[in-house]
Coordinates of N, CA and C in Angstrom, one line a residue:
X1 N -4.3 -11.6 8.4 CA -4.6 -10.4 9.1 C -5.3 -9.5 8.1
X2 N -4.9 -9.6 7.2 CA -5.4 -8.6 6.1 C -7.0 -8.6 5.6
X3 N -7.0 -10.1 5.6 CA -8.7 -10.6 5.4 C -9.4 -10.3 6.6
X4 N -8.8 -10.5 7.8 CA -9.8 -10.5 9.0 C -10.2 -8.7 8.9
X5 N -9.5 -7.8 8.7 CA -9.7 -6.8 9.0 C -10.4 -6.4 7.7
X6 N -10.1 -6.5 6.6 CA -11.3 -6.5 5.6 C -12.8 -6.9 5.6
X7 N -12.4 -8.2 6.2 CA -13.9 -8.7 6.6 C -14.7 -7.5 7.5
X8 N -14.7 -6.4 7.5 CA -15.2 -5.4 8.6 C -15.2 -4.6 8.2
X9 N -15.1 -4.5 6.7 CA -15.2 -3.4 6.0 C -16.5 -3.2 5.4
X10 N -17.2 -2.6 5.0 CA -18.6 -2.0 4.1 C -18.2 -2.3 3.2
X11 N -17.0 -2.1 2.3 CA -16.4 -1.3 0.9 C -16.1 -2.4 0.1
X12 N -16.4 -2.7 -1.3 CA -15.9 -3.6 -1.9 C -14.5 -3.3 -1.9
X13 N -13.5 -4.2 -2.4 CA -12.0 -4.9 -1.4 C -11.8 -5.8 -2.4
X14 N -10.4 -5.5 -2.7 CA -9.8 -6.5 -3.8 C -8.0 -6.8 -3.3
X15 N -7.9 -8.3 -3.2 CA -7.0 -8.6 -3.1 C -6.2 -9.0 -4.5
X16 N -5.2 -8.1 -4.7 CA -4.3 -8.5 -5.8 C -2.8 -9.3 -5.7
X17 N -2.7 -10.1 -6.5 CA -1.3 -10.4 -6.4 C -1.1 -12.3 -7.4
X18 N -0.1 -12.3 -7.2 CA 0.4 -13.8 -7.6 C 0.4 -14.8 -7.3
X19 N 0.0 -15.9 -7.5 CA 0.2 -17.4 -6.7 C 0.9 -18.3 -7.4
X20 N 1.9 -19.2 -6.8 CA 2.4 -20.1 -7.7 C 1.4 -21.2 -7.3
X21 N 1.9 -22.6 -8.0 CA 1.4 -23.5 -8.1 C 1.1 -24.6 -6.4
X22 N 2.2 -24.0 -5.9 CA 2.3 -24.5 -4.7 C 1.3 -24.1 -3.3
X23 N 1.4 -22.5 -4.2 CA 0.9 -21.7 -2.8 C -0.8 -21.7 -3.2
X24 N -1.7 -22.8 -4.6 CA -3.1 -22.4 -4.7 C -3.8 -23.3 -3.0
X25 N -3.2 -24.2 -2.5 CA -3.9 -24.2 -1.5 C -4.3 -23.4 -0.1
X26 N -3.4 -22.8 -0.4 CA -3.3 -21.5 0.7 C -3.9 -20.7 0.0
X27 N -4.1 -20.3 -1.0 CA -5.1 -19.4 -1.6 C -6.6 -19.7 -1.4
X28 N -7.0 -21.0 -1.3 CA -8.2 -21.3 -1.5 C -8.4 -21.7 -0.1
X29 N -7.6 -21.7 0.8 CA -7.8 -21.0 1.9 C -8.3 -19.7 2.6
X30 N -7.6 -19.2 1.9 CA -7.8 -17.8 2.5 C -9.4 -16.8 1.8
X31 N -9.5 -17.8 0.7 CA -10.8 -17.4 -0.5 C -11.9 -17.8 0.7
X32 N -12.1 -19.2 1.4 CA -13.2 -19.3 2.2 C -13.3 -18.7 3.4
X33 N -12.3 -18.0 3.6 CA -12.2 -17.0 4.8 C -12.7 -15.6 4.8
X34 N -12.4 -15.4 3.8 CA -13.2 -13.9 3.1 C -14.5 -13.5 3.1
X35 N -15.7 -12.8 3.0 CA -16.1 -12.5 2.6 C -16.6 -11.6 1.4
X36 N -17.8 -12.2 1.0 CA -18.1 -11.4 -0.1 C -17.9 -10.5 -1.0
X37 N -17.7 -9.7 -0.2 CA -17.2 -8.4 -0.8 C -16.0 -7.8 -1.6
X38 N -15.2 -8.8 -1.0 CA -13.6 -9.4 -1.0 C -13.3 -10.1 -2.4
X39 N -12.5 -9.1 -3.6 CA -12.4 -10.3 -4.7 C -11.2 -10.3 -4.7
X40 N -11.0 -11.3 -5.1 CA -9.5 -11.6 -5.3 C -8.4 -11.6 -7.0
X41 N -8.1 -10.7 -6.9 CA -7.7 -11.3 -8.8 C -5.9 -11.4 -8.5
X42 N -5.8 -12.5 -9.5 CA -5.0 -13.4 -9.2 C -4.2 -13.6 -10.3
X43 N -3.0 -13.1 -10.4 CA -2.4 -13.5 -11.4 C -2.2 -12.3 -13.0
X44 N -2.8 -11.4 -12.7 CA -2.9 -10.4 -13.9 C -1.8 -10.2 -13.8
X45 N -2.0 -9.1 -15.0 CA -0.3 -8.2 -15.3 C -0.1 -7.2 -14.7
X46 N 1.0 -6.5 -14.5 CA 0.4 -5.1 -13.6 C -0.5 -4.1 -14.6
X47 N -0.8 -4.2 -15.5 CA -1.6 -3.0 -16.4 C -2.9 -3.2 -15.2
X48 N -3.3 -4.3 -15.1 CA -4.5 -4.6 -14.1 C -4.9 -3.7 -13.4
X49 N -3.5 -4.1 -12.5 CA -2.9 -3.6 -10.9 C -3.1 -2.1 -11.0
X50 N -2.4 -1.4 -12.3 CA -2.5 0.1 -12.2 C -3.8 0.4 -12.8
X51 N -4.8 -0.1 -13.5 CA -6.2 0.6 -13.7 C -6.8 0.3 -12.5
X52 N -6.3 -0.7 -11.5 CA -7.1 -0.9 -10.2 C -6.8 0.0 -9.3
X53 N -5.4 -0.1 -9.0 CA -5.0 2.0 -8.3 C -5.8 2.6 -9.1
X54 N -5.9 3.1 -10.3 CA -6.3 4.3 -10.5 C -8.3 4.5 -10.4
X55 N -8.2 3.5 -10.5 CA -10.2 3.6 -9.6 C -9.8 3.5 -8.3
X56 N -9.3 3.3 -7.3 CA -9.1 2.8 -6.3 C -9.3 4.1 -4.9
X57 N -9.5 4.4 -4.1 CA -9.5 5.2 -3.0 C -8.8 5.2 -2.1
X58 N -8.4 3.8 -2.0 CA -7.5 3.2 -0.6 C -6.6 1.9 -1.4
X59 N -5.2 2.2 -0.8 CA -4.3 1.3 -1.1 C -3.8 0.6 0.6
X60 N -4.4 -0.8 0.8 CA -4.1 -0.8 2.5 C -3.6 -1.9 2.4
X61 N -2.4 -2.4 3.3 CA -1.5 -3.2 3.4 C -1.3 -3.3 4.7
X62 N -1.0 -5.1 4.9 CA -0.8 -5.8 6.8 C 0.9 -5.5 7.0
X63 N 1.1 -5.7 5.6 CA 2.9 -6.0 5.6 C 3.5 -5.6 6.0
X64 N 5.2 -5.8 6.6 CA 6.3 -5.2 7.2 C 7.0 -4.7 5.9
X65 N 7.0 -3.9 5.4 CA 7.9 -3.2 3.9 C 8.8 -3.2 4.3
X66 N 10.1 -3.9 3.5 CA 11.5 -2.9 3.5 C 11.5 -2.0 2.8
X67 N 10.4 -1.6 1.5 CA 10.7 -0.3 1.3 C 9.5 0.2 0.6
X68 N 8.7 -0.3 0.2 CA 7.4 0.2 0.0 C 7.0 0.7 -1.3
X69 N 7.7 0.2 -2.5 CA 7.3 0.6 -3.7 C 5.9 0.6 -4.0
X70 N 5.4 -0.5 -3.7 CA 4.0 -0.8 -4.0 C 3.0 0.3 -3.0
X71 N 3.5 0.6 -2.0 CA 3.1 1.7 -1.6 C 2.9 3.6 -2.1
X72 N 4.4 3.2 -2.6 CA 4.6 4.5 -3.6 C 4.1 4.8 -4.9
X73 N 3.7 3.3 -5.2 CA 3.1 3.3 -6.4 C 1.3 3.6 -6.5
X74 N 0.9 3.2 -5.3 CA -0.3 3.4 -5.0 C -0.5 5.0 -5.0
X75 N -0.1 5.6 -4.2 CA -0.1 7.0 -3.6 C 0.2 7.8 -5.3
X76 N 1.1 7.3 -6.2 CA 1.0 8.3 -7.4 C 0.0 8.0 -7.9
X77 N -0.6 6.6 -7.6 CA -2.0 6.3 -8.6 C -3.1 7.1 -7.8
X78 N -3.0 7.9 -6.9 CA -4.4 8.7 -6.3 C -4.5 7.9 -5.1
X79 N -4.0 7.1 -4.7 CA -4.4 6.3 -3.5 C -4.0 6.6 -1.8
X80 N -4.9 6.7 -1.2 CA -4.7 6.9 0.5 C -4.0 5.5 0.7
X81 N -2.8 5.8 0.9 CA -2.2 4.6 2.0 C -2.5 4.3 3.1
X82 N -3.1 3.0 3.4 CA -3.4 2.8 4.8 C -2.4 1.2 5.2
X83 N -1.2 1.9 6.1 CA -0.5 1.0 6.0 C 0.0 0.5 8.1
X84 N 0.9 -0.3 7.8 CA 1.4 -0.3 9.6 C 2.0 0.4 10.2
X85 N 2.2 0.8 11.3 CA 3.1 1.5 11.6 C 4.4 1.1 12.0
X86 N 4.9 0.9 10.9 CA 6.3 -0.7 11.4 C 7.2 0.1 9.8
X87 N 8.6 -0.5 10.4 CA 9.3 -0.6 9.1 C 9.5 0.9 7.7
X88 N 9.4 0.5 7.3 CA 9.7 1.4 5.8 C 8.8 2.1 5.8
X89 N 7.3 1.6 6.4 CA 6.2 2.1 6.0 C 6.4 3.8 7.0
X90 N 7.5 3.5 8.0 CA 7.1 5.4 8.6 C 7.9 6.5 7.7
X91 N 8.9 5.6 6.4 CA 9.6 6.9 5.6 C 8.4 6.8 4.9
X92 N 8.6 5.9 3.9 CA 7.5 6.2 2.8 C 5.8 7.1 3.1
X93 N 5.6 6.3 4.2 CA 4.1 7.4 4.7 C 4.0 8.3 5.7
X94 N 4.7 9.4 5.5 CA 5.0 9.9 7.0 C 3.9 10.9 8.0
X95 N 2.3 10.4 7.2 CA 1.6 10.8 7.9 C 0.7 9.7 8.9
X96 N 1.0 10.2 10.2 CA 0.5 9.4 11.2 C -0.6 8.8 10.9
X97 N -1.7 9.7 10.4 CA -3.2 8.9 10.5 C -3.4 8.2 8.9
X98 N -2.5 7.7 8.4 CA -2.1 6.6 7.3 C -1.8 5.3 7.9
X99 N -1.5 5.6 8.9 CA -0.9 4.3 9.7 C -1.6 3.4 10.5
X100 N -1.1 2.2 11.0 CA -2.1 2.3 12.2 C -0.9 1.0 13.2
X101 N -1.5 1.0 14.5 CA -1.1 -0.1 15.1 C -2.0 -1.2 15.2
X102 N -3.0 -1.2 15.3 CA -3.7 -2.4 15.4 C -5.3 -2.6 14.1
X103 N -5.7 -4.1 14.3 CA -6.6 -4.0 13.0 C -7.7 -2.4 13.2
X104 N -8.1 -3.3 14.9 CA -9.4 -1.8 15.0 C -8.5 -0.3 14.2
X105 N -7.9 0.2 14.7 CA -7.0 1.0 14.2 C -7.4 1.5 12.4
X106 N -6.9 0.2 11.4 CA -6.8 -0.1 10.8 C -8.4 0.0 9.8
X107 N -9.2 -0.3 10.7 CA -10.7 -0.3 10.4 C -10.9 1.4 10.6
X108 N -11.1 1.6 11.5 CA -11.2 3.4 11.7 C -10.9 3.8 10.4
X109 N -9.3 3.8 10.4 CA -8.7 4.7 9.4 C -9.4 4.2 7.9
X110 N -9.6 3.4 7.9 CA -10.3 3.1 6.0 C -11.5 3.8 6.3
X111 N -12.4 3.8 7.3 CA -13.8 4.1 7.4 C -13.1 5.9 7.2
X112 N -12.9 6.3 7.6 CA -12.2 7.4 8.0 C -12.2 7.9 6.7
X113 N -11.0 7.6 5.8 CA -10.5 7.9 4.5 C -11.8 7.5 3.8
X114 N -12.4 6.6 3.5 CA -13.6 6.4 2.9 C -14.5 7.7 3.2
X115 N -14.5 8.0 4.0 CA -15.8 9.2 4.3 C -15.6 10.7 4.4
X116 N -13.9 10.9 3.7 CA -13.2 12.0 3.7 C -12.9 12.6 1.6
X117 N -12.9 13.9 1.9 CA -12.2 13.7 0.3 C -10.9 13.5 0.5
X118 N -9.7 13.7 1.4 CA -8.7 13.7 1.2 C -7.6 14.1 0.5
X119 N -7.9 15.3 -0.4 CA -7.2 15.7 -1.2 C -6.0 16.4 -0.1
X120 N -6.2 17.1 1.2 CA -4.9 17.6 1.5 C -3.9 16.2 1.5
X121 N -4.1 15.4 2.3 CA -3.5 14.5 2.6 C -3.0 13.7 1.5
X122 N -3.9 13.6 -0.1 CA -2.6 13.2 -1.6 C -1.7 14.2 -1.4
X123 N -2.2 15.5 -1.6 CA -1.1 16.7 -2.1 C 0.3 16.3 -1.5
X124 N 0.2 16.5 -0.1 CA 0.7 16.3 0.8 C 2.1 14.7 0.7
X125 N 1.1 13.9 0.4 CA 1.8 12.4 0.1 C 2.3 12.6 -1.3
X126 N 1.9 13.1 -2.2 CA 2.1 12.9 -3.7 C 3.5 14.0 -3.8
X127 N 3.6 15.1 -3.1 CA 4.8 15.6 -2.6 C 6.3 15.1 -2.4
X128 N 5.3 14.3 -0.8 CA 6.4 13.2 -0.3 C 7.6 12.1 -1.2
X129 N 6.6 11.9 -2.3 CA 7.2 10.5 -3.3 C 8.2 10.9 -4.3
X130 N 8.2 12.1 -4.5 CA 8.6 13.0 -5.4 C 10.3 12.6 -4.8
X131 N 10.6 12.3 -3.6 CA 11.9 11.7 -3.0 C 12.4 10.6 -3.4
X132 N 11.3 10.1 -4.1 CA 11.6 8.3 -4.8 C 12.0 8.2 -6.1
X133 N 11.7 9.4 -7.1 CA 12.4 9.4 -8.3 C 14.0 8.6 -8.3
X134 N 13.7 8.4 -9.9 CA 15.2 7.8 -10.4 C 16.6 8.5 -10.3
X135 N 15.8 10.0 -10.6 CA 17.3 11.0 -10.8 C 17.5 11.5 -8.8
X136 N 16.4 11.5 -8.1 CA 16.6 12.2 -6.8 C 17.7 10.7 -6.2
X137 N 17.1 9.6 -6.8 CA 18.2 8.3 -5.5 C 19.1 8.3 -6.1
X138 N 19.3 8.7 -7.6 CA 21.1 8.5 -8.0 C 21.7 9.7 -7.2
X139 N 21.4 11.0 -7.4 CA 22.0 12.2 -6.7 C 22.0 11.8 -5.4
X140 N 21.4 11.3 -4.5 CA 21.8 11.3 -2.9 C 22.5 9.4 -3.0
X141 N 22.8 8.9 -4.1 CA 23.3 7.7 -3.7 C 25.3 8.1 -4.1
X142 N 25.2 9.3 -5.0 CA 26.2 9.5 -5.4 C 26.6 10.7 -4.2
X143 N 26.2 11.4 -3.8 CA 26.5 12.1 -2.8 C 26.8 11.4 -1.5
X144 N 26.4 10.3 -1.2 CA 26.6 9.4 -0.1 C 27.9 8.8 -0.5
X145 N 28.0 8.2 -1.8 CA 29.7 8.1 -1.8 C 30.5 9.0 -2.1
X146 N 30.4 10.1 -2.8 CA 31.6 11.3 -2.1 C 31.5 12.0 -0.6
X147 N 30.8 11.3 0.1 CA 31.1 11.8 1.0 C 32.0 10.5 1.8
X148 N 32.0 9.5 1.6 CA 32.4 8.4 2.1 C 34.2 7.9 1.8
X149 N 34.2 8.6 0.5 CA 35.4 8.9 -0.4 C 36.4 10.1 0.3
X150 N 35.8 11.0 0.8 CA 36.3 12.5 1.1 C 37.7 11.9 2.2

């Protein structure tokens, strides 16, 4: 899904992530499905991953998140999430036009963010994440058990 709806993009497009040994066939699958534009880097460290957020405009994902770190991590790197409207992704991104239901959807919204500056919409999300700190989940994870204790 992720490729087809990239394939319809203008924008150079980089897919990041890992492959084991098993999964290079399926990778070199999905490589002749792509288009041009489309690179794939494969296997780096995350130092990569975060100089790639941090040039980056758009952080966009097909996935069902249970919780969306890589989402949250994008959005501190300066990145517009463009994600589904399913799952984790409505805490973590709780602005509608971040989301989408379908690929068209999905296409809009990048063209969209591509052709916007977007700065209310970081402020706004960069805010939001501010909920995901280490010390904010221990205080509401420890509050959640005294209240459970009471």
């Amino acid at each position: 899904q992720t490729i087809t709806i990239l394939n319809q993009i203008d924008y150079p497009c980089f897919i990041f992530g890992n492959v084991t040994t098993p999964n290079i066939p399926y990778l070199k699958k999905l490589k002749s499905f792509a288009h041009n534009h489309i690179t794939f880097i494969i296997n780096e460290p995350r130092e990569k991953l975060l100089e790639l957020l941090s040039q980056s405009k758009i952080f966009f994902s097909a996935s069902k998140e249970t919780f969306g770190i890589a989402t949250v991590e994008s959005i501190a790197s300066g990145c517009v999430p463009i994600v589904p409207d399913n799952s984790a992704n409505k805490e973590v991104v709780p602005i509608l036009g971040c989301r989408y239901e379908s690929g068209l959807d999905a296409i809009h919204l990048i063209n969209d963010v591509m052709d916007s500056d977007n700065e209310v919409i970081l402020n706004i999300l960069s805010d939001h994440i501010k909920n995901y700190t280490y010390d904010k989940f221990e205080k509401n994870f420890l509050y959640s058990i005294k209240q459970v204790m009471v």
